[in-house]
Structures are given as C-alpha cells and as structure tokens.
mmCIF file of C-alpha atoms and ligand atoms in Angstrom:
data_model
loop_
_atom_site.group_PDB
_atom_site.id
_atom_site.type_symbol
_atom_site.label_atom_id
_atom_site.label_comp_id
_atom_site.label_asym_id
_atom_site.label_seq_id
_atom_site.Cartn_x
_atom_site.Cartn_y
_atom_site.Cartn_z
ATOM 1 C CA UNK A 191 9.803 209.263 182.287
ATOM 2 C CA UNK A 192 8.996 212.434 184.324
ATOM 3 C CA UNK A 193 5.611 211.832 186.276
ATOM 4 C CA UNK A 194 3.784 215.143 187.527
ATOM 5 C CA UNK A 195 0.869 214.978 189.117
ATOM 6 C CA UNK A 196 -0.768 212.134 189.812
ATOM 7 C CA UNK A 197 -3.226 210.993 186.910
ATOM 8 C CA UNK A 198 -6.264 208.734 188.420
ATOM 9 C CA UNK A 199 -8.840 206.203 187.150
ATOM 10 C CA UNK A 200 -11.671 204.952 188.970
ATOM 11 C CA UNK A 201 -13.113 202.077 186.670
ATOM 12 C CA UNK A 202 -16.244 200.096 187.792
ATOM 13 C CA UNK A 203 -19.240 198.642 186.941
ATOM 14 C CA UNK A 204 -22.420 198.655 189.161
ATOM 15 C CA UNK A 205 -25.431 196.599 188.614
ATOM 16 C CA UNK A 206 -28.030 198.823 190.973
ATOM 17 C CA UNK A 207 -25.829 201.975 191.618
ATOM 18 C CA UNK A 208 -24.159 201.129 194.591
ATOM 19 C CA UNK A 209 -20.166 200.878 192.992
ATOM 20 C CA UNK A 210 -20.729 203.374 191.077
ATOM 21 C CA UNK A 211 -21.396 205.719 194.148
ATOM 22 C CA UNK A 212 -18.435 204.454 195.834
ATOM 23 C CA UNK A 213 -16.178 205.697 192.637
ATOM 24 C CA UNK A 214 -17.647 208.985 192.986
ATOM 25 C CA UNK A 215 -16.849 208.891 196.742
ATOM 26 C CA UNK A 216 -13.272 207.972 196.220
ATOM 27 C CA UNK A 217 -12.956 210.173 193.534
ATOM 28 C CA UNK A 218 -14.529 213.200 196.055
ATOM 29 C CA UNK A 219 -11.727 212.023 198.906
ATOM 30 C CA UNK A 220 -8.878 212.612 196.555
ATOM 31 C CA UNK A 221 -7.643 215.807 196.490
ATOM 32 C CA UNK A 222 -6.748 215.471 192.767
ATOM 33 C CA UNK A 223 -8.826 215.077 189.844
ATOM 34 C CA UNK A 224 -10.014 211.470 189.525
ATOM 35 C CA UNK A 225 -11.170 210.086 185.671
ATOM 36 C CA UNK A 226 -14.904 207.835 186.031
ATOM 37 C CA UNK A 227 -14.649 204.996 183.803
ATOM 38 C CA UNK A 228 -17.798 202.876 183.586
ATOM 39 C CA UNK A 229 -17.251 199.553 181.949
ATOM 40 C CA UNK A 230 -20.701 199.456 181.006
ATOM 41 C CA UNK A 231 -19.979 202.621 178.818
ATOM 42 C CA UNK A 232 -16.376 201.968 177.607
ATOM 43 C CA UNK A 233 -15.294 198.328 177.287
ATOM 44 C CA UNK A 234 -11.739 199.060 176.294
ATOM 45 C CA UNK A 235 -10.070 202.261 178.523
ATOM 46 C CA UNK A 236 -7.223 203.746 177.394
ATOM 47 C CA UNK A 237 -5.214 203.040 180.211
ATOM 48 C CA UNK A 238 -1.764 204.953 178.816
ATOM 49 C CA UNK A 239 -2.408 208.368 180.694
ATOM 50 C CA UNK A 240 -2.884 207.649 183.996
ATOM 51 C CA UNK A 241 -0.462 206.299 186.955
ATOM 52 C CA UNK A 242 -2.861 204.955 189.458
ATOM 53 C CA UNK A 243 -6.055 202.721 188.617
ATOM 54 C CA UNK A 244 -8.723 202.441 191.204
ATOM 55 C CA UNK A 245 -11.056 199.020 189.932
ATOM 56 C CA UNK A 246 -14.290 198.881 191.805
ATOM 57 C CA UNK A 247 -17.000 196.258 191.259
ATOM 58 C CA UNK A 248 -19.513 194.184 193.105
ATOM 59 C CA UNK A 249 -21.223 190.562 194.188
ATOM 60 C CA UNK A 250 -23.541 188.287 193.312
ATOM 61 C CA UNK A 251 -23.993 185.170 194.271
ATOM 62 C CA UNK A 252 -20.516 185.183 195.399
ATOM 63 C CA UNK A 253 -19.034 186.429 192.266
ATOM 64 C CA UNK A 254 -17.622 189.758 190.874
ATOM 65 C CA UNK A 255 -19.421 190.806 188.110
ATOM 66 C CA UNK A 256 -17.776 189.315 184.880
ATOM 67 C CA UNK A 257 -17.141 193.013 183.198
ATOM 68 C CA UNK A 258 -14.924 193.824 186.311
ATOM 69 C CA UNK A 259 -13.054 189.906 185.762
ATOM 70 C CA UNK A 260 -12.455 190.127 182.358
ATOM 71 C CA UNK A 261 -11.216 193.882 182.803
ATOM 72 C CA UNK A 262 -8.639 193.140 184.954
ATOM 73 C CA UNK A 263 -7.905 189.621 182.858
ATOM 74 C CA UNK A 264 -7.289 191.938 179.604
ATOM 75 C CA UNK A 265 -5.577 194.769 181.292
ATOM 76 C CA UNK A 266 -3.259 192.745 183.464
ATOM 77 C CA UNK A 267 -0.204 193.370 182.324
ATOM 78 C CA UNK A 268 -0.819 197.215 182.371
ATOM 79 C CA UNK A 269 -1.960 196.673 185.649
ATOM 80 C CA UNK A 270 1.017 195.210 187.141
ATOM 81 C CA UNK A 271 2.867 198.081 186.280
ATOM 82 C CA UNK A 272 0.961 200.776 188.192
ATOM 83 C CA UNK A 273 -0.355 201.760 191.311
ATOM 84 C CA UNK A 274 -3.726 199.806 191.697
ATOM 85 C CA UNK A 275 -6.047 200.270 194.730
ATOM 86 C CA UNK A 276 -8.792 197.640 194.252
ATOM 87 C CA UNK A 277 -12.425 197.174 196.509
ATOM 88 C CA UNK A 278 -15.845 195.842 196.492
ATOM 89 C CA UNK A 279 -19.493 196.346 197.247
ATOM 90 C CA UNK A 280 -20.775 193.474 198.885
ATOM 91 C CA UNK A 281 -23.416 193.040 201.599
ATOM 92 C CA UNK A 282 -22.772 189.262 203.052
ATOM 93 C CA UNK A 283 -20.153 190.153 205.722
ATOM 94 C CA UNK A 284 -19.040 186.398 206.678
ATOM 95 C CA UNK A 285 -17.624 186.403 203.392
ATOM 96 C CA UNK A 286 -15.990 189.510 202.345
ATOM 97 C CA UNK A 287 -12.378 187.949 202.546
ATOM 98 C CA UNK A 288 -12.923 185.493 200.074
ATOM 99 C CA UNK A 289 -14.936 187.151 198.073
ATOM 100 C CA UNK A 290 -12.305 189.573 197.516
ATOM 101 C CA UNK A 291 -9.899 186.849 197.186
ATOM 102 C CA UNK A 292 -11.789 184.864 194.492
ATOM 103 C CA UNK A 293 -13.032 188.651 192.588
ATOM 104 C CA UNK A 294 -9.278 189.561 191.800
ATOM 105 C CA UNK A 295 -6.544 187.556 190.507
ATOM 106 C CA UNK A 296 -3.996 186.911 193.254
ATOM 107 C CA UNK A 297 -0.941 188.648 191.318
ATOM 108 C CA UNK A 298 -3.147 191.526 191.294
ATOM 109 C CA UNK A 299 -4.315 191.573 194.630
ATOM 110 C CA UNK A 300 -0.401 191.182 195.571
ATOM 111 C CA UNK A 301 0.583 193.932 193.767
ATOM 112 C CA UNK A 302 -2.514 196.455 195.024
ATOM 113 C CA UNK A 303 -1.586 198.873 197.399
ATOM 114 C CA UNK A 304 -4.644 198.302 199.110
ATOM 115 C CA UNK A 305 -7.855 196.272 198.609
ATOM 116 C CA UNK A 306 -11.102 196.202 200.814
ATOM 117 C CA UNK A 307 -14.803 195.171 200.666
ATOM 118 C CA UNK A 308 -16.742 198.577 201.485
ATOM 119 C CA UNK A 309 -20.105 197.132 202.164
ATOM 120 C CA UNK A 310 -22.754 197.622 200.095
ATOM 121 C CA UNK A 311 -26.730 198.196 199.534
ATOM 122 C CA UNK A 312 -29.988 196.376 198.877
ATOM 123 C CA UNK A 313 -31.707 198.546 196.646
ATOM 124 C CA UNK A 314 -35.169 197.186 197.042
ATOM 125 C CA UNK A 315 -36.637 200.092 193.994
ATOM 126 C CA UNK A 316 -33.738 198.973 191.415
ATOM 127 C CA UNK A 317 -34.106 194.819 191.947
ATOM 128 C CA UNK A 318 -35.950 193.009 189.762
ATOM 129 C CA UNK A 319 -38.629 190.480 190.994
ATOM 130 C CA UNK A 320 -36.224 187.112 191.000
ATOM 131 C CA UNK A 321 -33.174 189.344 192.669
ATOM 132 C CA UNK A 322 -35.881 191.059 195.068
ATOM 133 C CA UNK A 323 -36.991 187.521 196.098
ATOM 134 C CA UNK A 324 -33.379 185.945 196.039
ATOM 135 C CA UNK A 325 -32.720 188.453 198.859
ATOM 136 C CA UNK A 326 -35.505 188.240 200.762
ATOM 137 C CA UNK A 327 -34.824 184.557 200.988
ATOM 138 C CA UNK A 328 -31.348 184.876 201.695
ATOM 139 C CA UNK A 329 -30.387 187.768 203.645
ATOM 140 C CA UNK A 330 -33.717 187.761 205.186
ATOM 141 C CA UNK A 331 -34.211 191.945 204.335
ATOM 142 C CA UNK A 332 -37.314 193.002 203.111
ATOM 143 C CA UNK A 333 -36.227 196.604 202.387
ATOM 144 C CA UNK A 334 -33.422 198.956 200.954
ATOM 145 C CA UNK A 335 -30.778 199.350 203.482
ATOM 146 C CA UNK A 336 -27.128 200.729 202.754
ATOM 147 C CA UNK A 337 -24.290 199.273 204.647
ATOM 148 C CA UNK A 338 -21.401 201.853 203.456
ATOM 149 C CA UNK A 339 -18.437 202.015 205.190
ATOM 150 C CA UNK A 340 -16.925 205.538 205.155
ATOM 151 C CA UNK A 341 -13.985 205.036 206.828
ATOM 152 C CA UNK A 342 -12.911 201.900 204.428
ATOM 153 C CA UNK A 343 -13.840 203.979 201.346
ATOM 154 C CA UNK A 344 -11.807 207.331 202.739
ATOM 155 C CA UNK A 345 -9.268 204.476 202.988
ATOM 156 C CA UNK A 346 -9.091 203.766 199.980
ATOM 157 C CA UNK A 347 -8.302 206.979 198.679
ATOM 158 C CA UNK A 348 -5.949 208.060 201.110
ATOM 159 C CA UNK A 349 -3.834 204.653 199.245
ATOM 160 C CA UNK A 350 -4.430 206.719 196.099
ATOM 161 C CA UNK A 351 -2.492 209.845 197.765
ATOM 162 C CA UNK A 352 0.369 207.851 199.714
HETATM 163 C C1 FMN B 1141 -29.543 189.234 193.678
HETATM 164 C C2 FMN B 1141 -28.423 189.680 194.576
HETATM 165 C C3 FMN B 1141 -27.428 188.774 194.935
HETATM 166 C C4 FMN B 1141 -26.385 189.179 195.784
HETATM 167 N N1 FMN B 1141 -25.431 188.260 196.146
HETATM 168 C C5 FMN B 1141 -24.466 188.637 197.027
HETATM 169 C C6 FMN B 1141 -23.492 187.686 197.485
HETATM 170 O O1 FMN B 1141 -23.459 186.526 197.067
HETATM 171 N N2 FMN B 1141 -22.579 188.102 198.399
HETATM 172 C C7 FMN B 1141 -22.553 189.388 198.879
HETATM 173 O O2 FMN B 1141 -21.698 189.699 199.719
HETATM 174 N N3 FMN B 1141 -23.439 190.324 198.448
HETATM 175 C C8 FMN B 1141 -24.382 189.968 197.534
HETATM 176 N N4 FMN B 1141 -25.282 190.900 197.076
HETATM 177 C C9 FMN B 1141 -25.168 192.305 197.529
HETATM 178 C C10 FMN B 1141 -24.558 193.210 196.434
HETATM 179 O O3 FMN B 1141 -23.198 192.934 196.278
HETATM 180 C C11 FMN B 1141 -24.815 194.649 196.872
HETATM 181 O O4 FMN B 1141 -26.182 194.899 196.695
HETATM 182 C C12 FMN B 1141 -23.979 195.688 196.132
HETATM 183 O O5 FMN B 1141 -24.089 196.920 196.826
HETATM 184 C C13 FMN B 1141 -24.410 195.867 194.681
HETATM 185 O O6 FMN B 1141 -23.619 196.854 194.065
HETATM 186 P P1 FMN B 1141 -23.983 197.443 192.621
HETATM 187 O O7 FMN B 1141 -25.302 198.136 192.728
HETATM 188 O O8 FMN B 1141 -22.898 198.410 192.329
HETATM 189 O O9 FMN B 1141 -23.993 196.302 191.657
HETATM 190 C C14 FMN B 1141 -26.327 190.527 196.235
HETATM 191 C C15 FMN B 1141 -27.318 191.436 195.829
HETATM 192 C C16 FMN B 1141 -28.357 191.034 195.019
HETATM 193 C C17 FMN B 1141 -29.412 192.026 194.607
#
C-alpha cells in the first residue's frame, strides 16, 4: 500500500486539562497536520486512516486513567501494526518509570517508538474538594503549579517525524 504523507492521531483523555494540552502541544510541534481524538468524546476511533497514533493519558493514584487502558486493550492489535509514540502527565517524579510501565501494556510499550512521562499540573481551580485535599496531603502543594517538560513533549513529536 502506497503511504503519502504521514496521517497522525493524538488520542487522550484528561481529567483537569493537563493531557489534553500536551496533545495540542505535540500536535503544534509536528509539522504536519495532527487529528485530536478525545476519548471522552469518541469511545471507538476509527483508527483505519492514519499511520502513526500518539496515546496520551494521565495518573491517579498511580494508575492511568481506565479510558486510556481499555483504549489501548481494544485497539491493540491495530496498534501493533503502526507507529505509536505513547506519554503521560504525571506529577510524582520518584515514580514516573513505573508508572509508565504499569499504564501501558508491555508489548505496546516495546513496540512504541518512544514513550515518556512529561510532567504534569495541579490544577488547584479544576479539583474537587476530596482530590484538592488528597493532594494537599500527599504532595504537600497547596496551589496550582505546572511541571511541563518542553523538551520531553518536543520529543515526542520529533518520534512522530523520524
Ligand atoms: C487526586 C489526584 C491524584 C493524583 N495521583 C497521582 C499519582 O498517583 N501519581 C502521579 O505521578 N501523579 C498524580 N497526580 C497528578 C496528575 O497526574 C496530574 O495532575 C496530571 O497533570 C493530570 O492530568 P489531566 O488533567 O490531563 O488528567 C494526581 C493528581 C490528582 C488531582
């Protein structure tokens, strides 16, 4: 099959906003036209147009939120037979490599042509008042703060372009 121009998807979801801004900054980085998927919008993509799939999504409590998991359960097969850049938001640094190793499926993460955790935010305005005191308690922050790496998300799309 003749393949043109590369045709990109950037699917996430994003509890508070923060994933979903990362998408858009990949997206902006490429220097073709990128697709947004939201998984909160569309819960079954069509994946059959494009070459290159970009999954974002991000922690809590140490997990991946369960529309990103079940995505990439449903979708694996698909997967494994394009290019896949994967990442995360997450703001507990002492644990970004395994929770990027437990949030994607190993054969996945094998097969990615890159995969990173990007930092993250604490969105103080967009919490509710159990996650607002969950990480005060925890992480010890009592305001929003944004912890976005640049160079890790310019990264990732430059994995897009290889
Ligand atoms: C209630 C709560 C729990 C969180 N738990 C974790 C965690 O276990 N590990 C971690 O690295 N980050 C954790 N985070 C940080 C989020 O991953 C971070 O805020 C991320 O940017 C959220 O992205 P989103 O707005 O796209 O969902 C937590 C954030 C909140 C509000």
């Amino acid at each position: 099959m003749e393949q043109n121009a590369k045709n990109v998807a950037v699917i996430y979801s994003s509890k508070h906003g923060t994933t979903e801004k990362v998408a858009k900054q990949v997206a902006q980085f490429l220097s073709m036209n990128a697709t947004l998927i939201n998984l909160k919008e569309v819960k079954q993509p069509n994946l059959a147009s494009f070459d290159c799939i970009v999954i974002g999504g991000s922690i809590y409590a140490g997990k991946v939120q369960p529309k990103v998991a079940e995505f990439c359960t449903r979708y694996m097969e698909t997967l494994l037979q394009k290019k896949v850049v994967l990442y995360l938001c997450a703001m507990n640094h002492k644990e970004y490599d395994i929770e990027l190793r437990n949030a994607y499926p190993e054969a996945l993460r094998n097969h990615a042509v890159a995969a990173s955790v990007v930092g993250g935010e604490f969105l103080f305005e967009k919490m509710n008042f159990i996650e607002r005191f969950l990480v005060r308690k925890i992480s010890g922050v009592n305001s929003s703060i944004s912890k976005l790496d640049d160079e890790k998300i310019e990264a990732l799309a430059k994995a897009v372009m290889e």
